[in-house]
Short mmCIF file of C-alpha atoms in Angstrom, two decimals:
data_model
loop_
_atom_site.label_atom_id
_atom_site.label_comp_id
_atom_site.label_asym_id
_atom_site.label_seq_id
_atom_site.Cartn_x
_atom_site.Cartn_y
_atom_site.Cartn_z
CA UNK A 1149 -30.42 -19.06 -60.53
CA UNK A 1150 -28.42 -15.99 -59.45
CA UNK A 1151 -29.10 -16.74 -55.78
CA UNK A 1152 -27.95 -20.33 -56.24
CA UNK A 1153 -24.77 -19.16 -57.97
CA UNK A 1154 -24.11 -16.70 -55.14
CA UNK A 1155 -24.62 -19.42 -52.53
CA UNK A 1156 -22.23 -21.70 -54.41
CA UNK A 1157 -19.69 -18.88 -54.62
CA UNK A 1158 -20.01 -18.16 -50.89
CA UNK A 1159 -19.60 -21.86 -50.10
CA UNK A 1160 -16.50 -22.06 -52.30
CA UNK A 1161 -14.96 -19.02 -50.61
CA UNK A 1162 -15.69 -20.48 -47.17
CA UNK A 1163 -14.09 -23.79 -48.17
CA UNK A 1164 -11.00 -21.96 -49.44
CA UNK A 1165 -10.76 -20.07 -46.15
CA UNK A 1166 -11.17 -23.36 -44.26
CA UNK A 1167 -8.27 -24.89 -46.20
CA UNK A 1168 -6.20 -21.78 -45.46
CA UNK A 1169 -7.00 -22.24 -41.76
CA UNK A 1170 -5.94 -25.89 -41.78
CA UNK A 1171 -2.62 -25.09 -43.50
CA UNK A 1172 -2.00 -22.27 -41.01
CA UNK A 1173 -2.79 -24.52 -38.03
CA UNK A 1174 -0.48 -27.25 -39.34
CA UNK A 1175 2.35 -24.74 -39.84
CA UNK A 1176 1.99 -23.51 -36.25
CA UNK A 1177 2.00 -27.09 -34.96
CA UNK A 1178 5.08 -28.15 -36.92
CA UNK A 1179 6.91 -24.96 -36.03
CA UNK A 1180 6.17 -25.33 -32.33
CA UNK A 1181 7.04 -29.02 -32.13
CA UNK A 1182 10.08 -29.22 -34.42
CA UNK A 1183 11.51 -25.70 -34.82
CA UNK A 1184 11.06 -24.10 -31.40
CA UNK A 1185 11.97 -27.30 -29.59
CA UNK A 1186 15.57 -26.95 -30.83
CA UNK A 1187 15.97 -23.79 -28.76
CA UNK A 1188 13.49 -24.25 -25.91
CA UNK A 1189 13.19 -27.97 -25.12
CA UNK A 1190 13.98 -28.51 -21.43
CA UNK A 1191 14.24 -24.80 -20.56
CA UNK A 1192 10.79 -24.60 -18.98
CA UNK A 1193 9.56 -21.81 -21.26
CA UNK A 1194 7.31 -24.13 -23.27
CA UNK A 1195 6.05 -27.56 -22.33
CA UNK A 1196 6.27 -30.30 -24.96
CA UNK A 1197 3.69 -32.91 -23.99
CA UNK A 1198 1.40 -33.88 -26.88
CA UNK A 1199 -2.08 -35.19 -26.02
CA UNK A 1200 -4.04 -36.87 -28.84
CA UNK A 1201 -7.43 -36.51 -27.15
CA UNK A 1202 -6.96 -32.77 -26.70
CA UNK A 1203 -5.75 -32.51 -30.29
CA UNK A 1204 -9.00 -34.07 -31.54
CA UNK A 1205 -11.07 -31.89 -29.20
CA UNK A 1206 -9.25 -28.83 -30.51
CA UNK A 1207 -10.07 -29.86 -34.07
CA UNK A 1208 -13.76 -30.10 -33.21
CA UNK A 1209 -13.77 -26.65 -31.61
CA UNK A 1210 -11.88 -25.14 -34.57
CA UNK A 1211 -14.42 -26.47 -37.07
CA UNK A 1212 -17.38 -25.44 -34.93
CA UNK A 1213 -16.14 -21.90 -34.31
CA UNK A 1214 -15.17 -21.50 -37.96
CA UNK A 1215 -18.67 -22.54 -39.07
CA UNK A 1216 -20.31 -20.00 -36.74
CA UNK A 1217 -18.75 -17.02 -38.56
CA UNK A 1218 -20.71 -15.59 -41.51
CA UNK A 1219 -17.74 -15.43 -43.86
CA UNK A 1220 -19.93 -14.26 -46.76
CA UNK A 1221 -20.84 -10.91 -45.14
CA UNK A 1222 -18.55 -7.91 -45.74
CA UNK A 1223 -18.53 -6.16 -42.37
CA UNK A 1224 -15.74 -5.17 -39.96
CA UNK A 1225 -17.28 -7.44 -37.31
CA UNK A 1226 -16.85 -10.50 -39.56
CA UNK A 1227 -13.25 -9.62 -40.36
CA UNK A 1228 -12.41 -9.06 -36.69
CA UNK A 1229 -14.01 -12.36 -35.67
CA UNK A 1230 -11.87 -14.06 -38.32
CA UNK A 1231 -8.81 -12.14 -37.12
CA UNK A 1232 -9.33 -13.21 -33.50
CA UNK A 1233 -9.92 -16.76 -34.69
CA UNK A 1234 -6.59 -16.83 -36.56
CA UNK A 1235 -4.55 -14.78 -34.08
CA UNK A 1236 -5.80 -16.24 -30.79
CA UNK A 1237 -8.09 -19.27 -31.03
CA UNK A 1238 -5.92 -21.38 -33.36
CA UNK A 1239 -2.62 -20.69 -31.49
CA UNK A 1240 -4.38 -21.42 -28.17
CA UNK A 1241 -5.63 -24.69 -29.68
CA UNK A 1242 -2.09 -25.62 -30.73
CA UNK A 1243 -0.67 -25.00 -27.25
CA UNK A 1244 -3.65 -26.78 -25.65
CA UNK A 1245 -2.87 -30.03 -27.49
CA UNK A 1246 0.91 -29.91 -27.83
CA UNK A 1247 1.53 -28.77 -24.25
CA UNK A 1248 -1.27 -30.84 -22.69
CA UNK A 1249 -2.84 -27.74 -21.12
CA UNK A 1250 -5.92 -27.30 -18.95
CA UNK A 1251 -9.15 -28.43 -20.62
CA UNK A 1252 -11.44 -26.27 -18.46
CA UNK A 1253 -9.73 -23.03 -19.42
CA UNK A 1254 -9.55 -23.98 -23.10
CA UNK A 1255 -13.24 -24.88 -23.17
CA UNK A 1256 -14.10 -21.59 -21.45
CA UNK A 1257 -12.13 -19.57 -24.03
CA UNK A 1258 -13.77 -21.37 -26.95
CA UNK A 1259 -17.18 -20.90 -25.32
CA UNK A 1260 -16.46 -17.21 -24.84
CA UNK A 1261 -15.58 -16.86 -28.51
CA UNK A 1262 -18.75 -18.75 -29.47
CA UNK A 1263 -20.77 -16.30 -27.35
CA UNK A 1264 -19.09 -13.41 -29.20
CA UNK A 1265 -20.08 -14.97 -32.54
CA UNK A 1266 -23.68 -15.37 -31.38
CA UNK A 1267 -23.88 -11.76 -30.12
CA UNK A 1268 -22.56 -10.46 -33.44
CA UNK A 1269 -25.10 -12.56 -35.32
CA UNK A 1270 -27.98 -11.40 -33.09
CA UNK A 1271 -26.87 -7.77 -33.24
CA UNK A 1272 -26.48 -7.54 -37.00
CA UNK A 1273 -29.64 -5.42 -37.40
CA UNK A 1274 -29.07 -3.08 -34.44
CA UNK A 1275 -28.96 0.59 -35.46
CA UNK A 1276 -26.99 3.03 -33.29
CA UNK A 1277 -28.02 6.70 -33.70
CA UNK A 1278 -25.28 8.76 -35.36
CA UNK A 1279 -24.38 12.11 -33.77
CA UNK A 1280 -22.76 14.42 -36.32
CA UNK A 1281 -21.70 17.36 -34.20
CA UNK A 1282 -18.08 16.89 -33.27
CA UNK A 1283 -16.02 15.81 -36.29
CA UNK A 1284 -14.00 19.04 -36.56
CA UNK A 1285 -13.56 19.25 -32.79
CA UNK A 1286 -12.23 15.69 -32.75
CA UNK A 1287 -9.61 16.51 -35.40
CA UNK A 1288 -8.42 19.61 -33.53
CA UNK A 1289 -8.30 17.73 -30.22
CA UNK A 1290 -6.33 14.85 -31.75
CA UNK A 1291 -3.66 17.18 -33.15
CA UNK A 1292 -3.37 19.01 -29.83
CA UNK A 1293 -2.92 15.70 -27.99
CA UNK A 1294 -0.29 14.65 -30.55
CA UNK A 1295 1.73 17.81 -29.94
CA UNK A 1296 1.48 17.46 -26.15
CA UNK A 1297 2.50 13.79 -26.18
CA UNK A 1298 5.59 14.12 -28.35
CA UNK A 1299 6.88 17.29 -26.70
CA UNK A 1300 6.53 15.63 -23.29
CA UNK A 1301 8.31 12.48 -24.50
CA UNK A 1302 11.32 14.49 -25.62
CA UNK A 1303 11.38 16.68 -22.50
CA UNK A 1304 11.23 13.72 -20.11
CA UNK A 1305 13.47 11.28 -22.00
CA UNK A 1306 15.89 13.45 -23.94
CA UNK A 1307 17.18 12.62 -27.40
CA UNK A 1308 16.16 9.25 -28.81
CA UNK A 1309 18.63 6.46 -29.60
CA UNK A 1310 18.55 3.45 -31.91
CA UNK A 1311 18.95 0.90 -29.10
CA UNK A 1312 15.32 -0.20 -29.52
CA UNK A 1313 16.29 -1.67 -32.91
CA UNK A 1314 18.62 -4.12 -31.14
CA UNK A 1315 16.53 -7.10 -30.01
CA UNK A 1316 18.83 -7.59 -27.00
CA UNK A 1317 18.38 -4.00 -25.80
CA UNK A 1318 14.58 -3.84 -26.04
CA UNK A 1319 13.85 -4.60 -22.39
CA UNK A 1320 16.38 -2.06 -21.08
CA UNK A 1321 15.01 0.69 -23.35
CA UNK A 1322 11.47 -0.18 -22.27
CA UNK A 1323 12.38 -0.01 -18.58
CA UNK A 1324 14.14 3.37 -19.01
CA UNK A 1325 11.17 5.00 -20.76
CA UNK A 1326 9.35 7.48 -18.52
CA UNK A 1327 6.20 9.58 -18.80
CA UNK A 1328 4.09 11.23 -16.14
CA UNK A 1329 0.83 9.45 -15.37
CA UNK A 1330 -1.55 11.70 -17.29
CA UNK A 1331 0.54 12.01 -20.45
CA UNK A 1332 1.06 8.25 -20.17
CA UNK A 1333 -2.69 7.82 -20.65
CA UNK A 1334 -2.58 10.14 -23.65
CA UNK A 1335 0.42 8.27 -25.08
CA UNK A 1336 -1.54 5.02 -24.96
CA UNK A 1337 -4.43 6.70 -26.78
CA UNK A 1338 -1.97 8.24 -29.22
CA UNK A 1339 -0.28 5.17 -30.67
CA UNK A 1340 -3.36 2.95 -30.41
CA UNK A 1341 -6.14 5.16 -31.80
CA UNK A 1342 -5.13 8.72 -32.65
CA UNK A 1343 -2.14 8.13 -34.93
CA UNK A 1344 -3.82 5.22 -36.80
CA UNK A 1345 -6.91 7.39 -37.30
CA UNK A 1346 -4.90 10.35 -38.58
CA UNK A 1347 -2.92 8.05 -40.92
CA UNK A 1348 -6.08 6.50 -42.40
CA UNK A 1349 -7.71 9.93 -42.70
CA UNK A 1350 -4.64 11.26 -44.55
CA UNK A 1351 -4.63 8.25 -46.91
CA UNK A 1352 -8.33 8.73 -47.58
CA UNK A 1353 -7.70 12.41 -48.38
CA UNK A 1354 -4.57 11.55 -50.44
CA UNK A 1355 -2.30 13.61 -48.16
CA UNK A 1356 0.74 11.37 -48.54
CA UNK A 1357 3.28 13.76 -46.97
CA UNK A 1358 1.09 13.76 -43.87
CA UNK A 1359 1.03 9.95 -43.97
CA UNK A 1360 4.84 9.79 -44.05
CA UNK A 1361 5.10 12.33 -41.22
CA UNK A 1362 2.67 10.44 -39.00
CA UNK A 1363 4.43 7.13 -39.69
CA UNK A 1364 7.70 8.82 -38.73
CA UNK A 1365 6.19 9.96 -35.43
CA UNK A 1366 4.98 6.42 -34.75
CA UNK A 1367 8.48 5.07 -35.42
CA UNK A 1368 9.88 7.73 -33.08
CA UNK A 1369 7.47 6.56 -30.38
CA UNK A 1370 8.85 3.03 -30.78
CA UNK A 1371 12.45 4.24 -30.44
CA UNK A 1372 11.52 5.72 -27.07
CA UNK A 1373 9.12 3.10 -25.67
CA UNK A 1374 10.45 -0.08 -27.40
CA UNK A 1375 7.01 -1.71 -27.46
CA UNK A 1376 6.67 -3.95 -30.51
CA UNK A 1377 2.97 -3.15 -30.86
CA UNK A 1378 3.84 0.50 -31.60
CA UNK A 1379 6.09 -0.53 -34.47
CA UNK A 1380 3.51 -2.85 -36.01
CA UNK A 1381 1.03 -0.01 -36.54
CA UNK A 1382 2.91 1.37 -39.54
CA UNK A 1383 2.72 -1.60 -41.94
CA UNK A 1384 -0.55 -2.92 -40.50
CA UNK A 1385 -2.63 0.25 -40.62
CA UNK A 1386 -1.20 1.55 -43.89
CA UNK A 1387 -1.57 -1.86 -45.52
CA UNK A 1388 -5.12 -2.37 -44.27
CA UNK A 1389 -6.20 1.11 -45.34
CA UNK A 1390 -4.87 0.56 -48.87
CA UNK A 1391 -5.83 -3.04 -49.69
CA UNK A 1392 -9.07 -3.53 -47.72
CA UNK A 1393 -11.04 -2.05 -50.64
CA UNK A 1394 -10.54 -5.34 -52.48
CA UNK A 1395 -13.65 -7.52 -52.43
CA UNK A 1396 -11.58 -10.61 -51.68
CA UNK A 1397 -9.59 -8.81 -48.98
CA UNK A 1398 -10.47 -11.17 -46.11
CA UNK A 1399 -9.43 -14.24 -48.06
CA UNK A 1400 -6.21 -12.60 -49.29
CA UNK A 1401 -5.31 -11.31 -45.81
CA UNK A 1402 -5.57 -14.68 -44.11
CA UNK A 1403 -4.01 -16.47 -47.06
CA UNK A 1404 -1.06 -14.11 -46.69
CA UNK A 1405 -0.87 -14.81 -42.95
CA UNK A 1406 -1.00 -18.55 -43.57
CA UNK A 1407 1.53 -18.63 -46.40
CA UNK A 1408 3.83 -16.25 -44.54
CA UNK A 1409 3.74 -18.55 -41.52
CA UNK A 1410 4.48 -21.56 -43.73
CA UNK A 1411 7.37 -19.73 -45.42
CA UNK A 1412 9.20 -18.51 -42.31
CA UNK A 1413 8.61 -21.84 -40.54
CA UNK A 1414 9.91 -24.04 -43.35
CA UNK A 1415 12.90 -21.83 -44.18
CA UNK A 1416 13.57 -21.20 -40.50
CA UNK A 1417 14.95 -24.74 -40.23
CA UNK A 1418 17.79 -23.87 -42.64
CA UNK A 1419 18.32 -20.10 -42.69
CA UNK A 1420 18.94 -17.95 -39.62
CA UNK A 1421 17.32 -14.88 -41.21
CA UNK A 1422 14.00 -16.68 -41.55
CA UNK A 1423 14.33 -18.16 -38.08
CA UNK A 1424 14.66 -14.61 -36.74
CA UNK A 1425 11.50 -13.65 -38.64
CA UNK A 1426 9.77 -16.70 -37.20
CA UNK A 1427 10.91 -15.76 -33.72
CA UNK A 1428 9.81 -12.14 -34.09
CA UNK A 1429 6.38 -12.67 -35.62
CA UNK A 1430 5.20 -16.27 -35.19
CA UNK A 1431 6.68 -17.11 -31.82
CA UNK A 1432 6.31 -13.77 -30.07
CA UNK A 1433 2.98 -12.65 -31.50
CA UNK A 1434 1.18 -16.01 -31.73
CA UNK A 1435 2.84 -18.86 -29.81
CA UNK A 1436 4.11 -16.90 -26.81
CA UNK A 1437 0.82 -15.06 -26.38
CA UNK A 1438 -1.14 -18.34 -26.47
CA UNK A 1439 1.25 -19.99 -24.02
CA UNK A 1440 0.97 -17.07 -21.61
CA UNK A 1441 -2.81 -17.40 -21.49
CA UNK A 1442 -2.47 -20.86 -19.96
CA UNK A 1443 0.26 -19.59 -17.63
CA UNK A 1444 -2.05 -16.82 -16.44
CA UNK A 1445 -4.75 -19.40 -15.81
CA UNK A 1446 -2.30 -21.61 -13.92
CA UNK A 1447 -1.30 -18.72 -11.64
CA UNK A 1448 -4.69 -17.15 -10.98
CA UNK A 1449 -6.47 -20.46 -10.48
CA UNK A 1450 -4.66 -20.55 -7.12
CA UNK A 1451 -4.26 -16.80 -6.41
CA UNK A 1452 -6.55 -13.85 -5.77
CA UNK A 1453 -8.56 -12.54 -8.73
CA UNK A 1454 -8.32 -8.77 -9.08
CA UNK A 1455 -11.81 -7.78 -10.27
CA UNK A 1456 -11.86 -4.13 -11.34
CA UNK A 1457 -8.68 -3.31 -9.42
CA UNK A 1458 -6.19 -1.38 -11.52
CA UNK A 1459 -8.89 0.32 -13.60
CA UNK A 1460 -10.27 3.83 -13.23
CA UNK A 1461 -13.61 2.41 -12.11
CA UNK A 1462 -11.77 0.36 -9.50
CA UNK A 1463 -10.25 3.53 -8.10
CA UNK A 1464 -13.66 5.22 -7.97
CA UNK A 1465 -15.08 2.21 -6.11
CA UNK A 1466 -12.14 2.06 -3.71
CA UNK A 1467 -10.97 -1.37 -4.88
CA UNK A 1468 -7.32 -1.83 -3.94
CA UNK A 1469 -4.91 -3.74 -6.15
CA UNK A 1470 -4.17 -7.01 -4.31
CA UNK A 1471 -0.56 -7.32 -5.48
CA UNK A 1472 2.55 -5.24 -4.90
CA UNK A 1473 3.68 -5.43 -8.53
CA UNK A 1474 2.02 -5.38 -11.95
CA UNK A 1475 0.63 -8.70 -13.08
CA UNK A 1476 2.95 -8.97 -16.09
CA UNK A 1477 5.98 -8.57 -13.82
CA UNK A 1478 4.64 -11.15 -11.35
CA UNK A 1479 4.12 -13.73 -14.12
CA UNK A 1480 7.57 -13.06 -15.60
CA UNK A 1481 9.22 -13.43 -12.21
CA UNK A 1482 7.31 -16.55 -11.15
CA UNK A 1483 7.55 -18.51 -14.41
CA UNK A 1484 10.62 -17.16 -16.24
CA UNK A 1485 12.69 -15.49 -13.50
CA UNK A 1486 12.84 -12.42 -15.74
CA UNK A 1487 10.65 -9.64 -14.28
CA UNK A 1488 11.88 -7.23 -16.96
CA UNK A 1489 9.90 -9.21 -19.58
CA UNK A 1490 6.59 -7.87 -18.17
CA UNK A 1491 4.71 -10.77 -19.78
CA UNK A 1492 1.33 -9.47 -20.94
CA UNK A 1493 -1.20 -11.40 -22.94
CA UNK A 1494 -4.66 -10.94 -24.41
CA UNK A 1495 -8.15 -10.24 -23.14
CA UNK A 1496 -9.09 -13.92 -22.72
CA UNK A 1497 -6.52 -14.09 -19.91
CA UNK A 1498 -7.68 -10.72 -18.56
CA UNK A 1499 -11.24 -11.98 -18.28
CA UNK A 1500 -10.07 -14.86 -16.11
CA UNK A 1501 -7.66 -12.99 -13.83
CA UNK A 1502 -10.36 -10.39 -13.12
CA UNK A 1503 -13.54 -12.43 -12.73
CA UNK A 1504 -12.69 -16.10 -13.24
CA UNK A 1505 -14.57 -18.24 -15.76
CA UNK A 1506 -17.45 -15.76 -15.84
CA UNK A 1507 -14.97 -13.09 -16.91
CA UNK A 1508 -14.09 -15.08 -20.03
CA UNK A 1509 -17.72 -14.95 -21.16
CA UNK A 1510 -17.87 -11.26 -20.22
CA UNK A 1511 -14.90 -10.28 -22.38
CA UNK A 1512 -16.38 -12.28 -25.26
CA UNK A 1513 -19.56 -10.20 -25.03
CA UNK A 1514 -17.62 -6.93 -24.74
CA UNK A 1515 -15.54 -7.85 -27.79
CA UNK A 1516 -18.70 -8.56 -29.80
CA UNK A 1517 -20.36 -5.28 -28.78
CA UNK A 1518 -17.21 -3.35 -29.65
CA UNK A 1519 -16.99 -4.70 -33.20
CA UNK A 1520 -20.73 -4.11 -33.68
CA UNK A 1521 -20.12 -0.42 -32.92
CA UNK A 1522 -17.39 -0.45 -35.57
CA UNK A 1523 -19.95 -1.91 -38.01
CA UNK A 1524 -22.12 1.17 -37.45
CA UNK A 1525 -19.14 3.45 -38.06
CA UNK A 1526 -18.53 1.64 -41.36
CA UNK A 1527 -22.08 2.41 -42.52
CA UNK A 1528 -21.28 6.13 -42.38
CA UNK A 1529 -17.59 6.20 -43.30
CA UNK A 1530 -16.99 3.10 -45.42
CA UNK A 1531 -15.65 -0.39 -44.78
CA UNK A 1532 -11.99 0.41 -45.46
CA UNK A 1533 -11.99 3.60 -43.39
CA UNK A 1534 -13.58 1.79 -40.43
CA UNK A 1535 -11.24 -1.18 -40.72
CA UNK A 1536 -8.18 1.04 -41.00
CA UNK A 1537 -8.81 3.15 -37.90
CA UNK A 1538 -9.86 0.25 -35.68
CA UNK A 1539 -7.58 -2.55 -36.87
CA UNK A 1540 -4.62 -1.80 -34.62
CA UNK A 1541 -6.78 -1.38 -31.51
CA UNK A 1542 -8.35 -4.79 -32.14
CA UNK A 1543 -5.05 -6.39 -33.15
CA UNK A 1544 -3.30 -5.52 -29.87
CA UNK A 1545 -6.13 -7.02 -27.83
CA UNK A 1546 -4.24 -10.27 -28.45
CA UNK A 1547 -1.51 -8.80 -26.24
CA UNK A 1548 -3.56 -6.64 -23.85
CA UNK A 1549 -6.82 -6.19 -21.99
CA UNK A 1550 -10.29 -5.12 -23.07
CA UNK A 1551 -11.96 -4.34 -19.72
CA UNK A 1552 -9.34 -1.84 -18.63
CA UNK A 1553 -9.11 -0.34 -22.12
CA UNK A 1554 -12.86 0.06 -22.52
CA UNK A 1555 -13.13 1.89 -19.15
CA UNK A 1556 -11.63 5.27 -20.14
CA UNK A 1557 -8.78 3.68 -22.08
CA UNK A 1558 -7.99 3.59 -25.84
CA UNK A 1559 -11.15 1.65 -26.65
CA UNK A 1560 -13.20 4.41 -25.04
CA UNK A 1561 -11.62 6.80 -27.53
CA UNK A 1562 -12.38 4.38 -30.38
CA UNK A 1563 -16.03 4.05 -29.33
CA UNK A 1564 -16.31 7.84 -29.00
CA UNK A 1565 -14.82 8.20 -32.48
CA UNK A 1566 -17.25 5.66 -33.93
CA UNK A 1567 -20.24 7.47 -32.41
CA UNK A 1568 -19.30 11.07 -33.15
CA UNK A 1569 -17.06 11.19 -36.24
CA UNK A 1570 -18.43 11.40 -39.76
CA UNK A 1571 -15.94 12.20 -42.49
CA UNK A 1572 -18.63 14.08 -44.41
CA UNK A 1573 -18.61 16.65 -41.58
CA UNK A 1574 -14.81 16.82 -41.42
CA UNK A 1575 -12.80 19.81 -42.64
CA UNK A 1576 -13.04 20.03 -46.41
CA UNK A 1577 -9.93 19.38 -48.45
CA UNK A 1578 -8.29 22.61 -49.56
CA UNK A 1579 -8.60 23.31 -53.27
CA UNK A 1580 -5.70 25.19 -54.82
CA UNK A 1581 -7.18 25.70 -58.30
CA UNK A 1582 -9.05 28.93 -57.45
CA UNK A 1583 -9.39 30.12 -61.04
CA UNK A 1584 -11.18 26.94 -62.03
CA UNK A 1585 -13.53 27.30 -59.07
CA UNK A 1586 -14.46 30.91 -60.01
CA UNK A 1587 -14.93 30.34 -63.72
#
């Protein structure tokens, strides 16, 4: 009887999440077709060309991919599959149908995500040996890197300004930001992995002054670099670390995303404030990223794929970068005539521009293996701790690459952290009540 009740409960929760998904998808569709069209119709940024057949095909893929996720299991891998589904697959599906985009690329992306779901399912019982030797060394190293990064930022860029808070000055601030190559690598590690980890660790240890200090440093990094992903880490990581202890966290998180999208979309028709919120979060994070994936496909389907060029392994193997400029700049120049935009998008596009259709399946497998490693970390350090330290790194994959990052990039640091850190072997919290201890 208890098992039957549990199955019924799991089915009910899955149905609720499915309804949330459908509402979210509808909000994205209405916002793209009716709200964004007021500002972008005829400008060439987005294409408005609805195709009913592709809409129905997208619906089939959405239901199939949703059904392949084990929503009843409380693991980081399940949450991150759901996150990628909401953040990437559904927006891509919207653009696919409402912009009449390429069916081959869309099918490849959905197939790649299905492969990721299968790998996670098959790897659910894999046990990775835990090495508990370096927790204290990791903490010391992370604080040393933090000091080096922020001192170098100030020395090379001078006093910060508030120009990055002006949406019209973001690109100029971003282009003026300078760091030498090696500290640039550390800076990427810093805001993606190190600062989120230190924030979650401080929350777990109830060191709230440290939390505020680290959030302040992250905000300072944004003022210098003007990359929106840096700014998002503060509410995202702090929020995840605090509320992910709730048993219904997954459902609440995606319900919040769905209802938030509905709210800013519906009110964006009437109120400029909500339209600005829509533009900042829905358009830039979801719609623009999905649209860029098809643009990347359009460009690289007729241009040279880059393979491992531009990665550290590519340098070791002597693979030269086939273009004179960075890919994001090339895309911005070719399609928007604004090279300063540096239009980057997620790892599904990276898979294609490196290795073609095979690369899309490859990045799906890499994504699955990565979140399985995070599952192992959660066994030793807890679900919320694991989700908190890794959330931002997974979140920004919707706007960046996984192959480059996993080859001595931020994801290498995350994997290293998952394999070698155990909070039970961390420095013990200092106890100030000495009399009580000695009594």
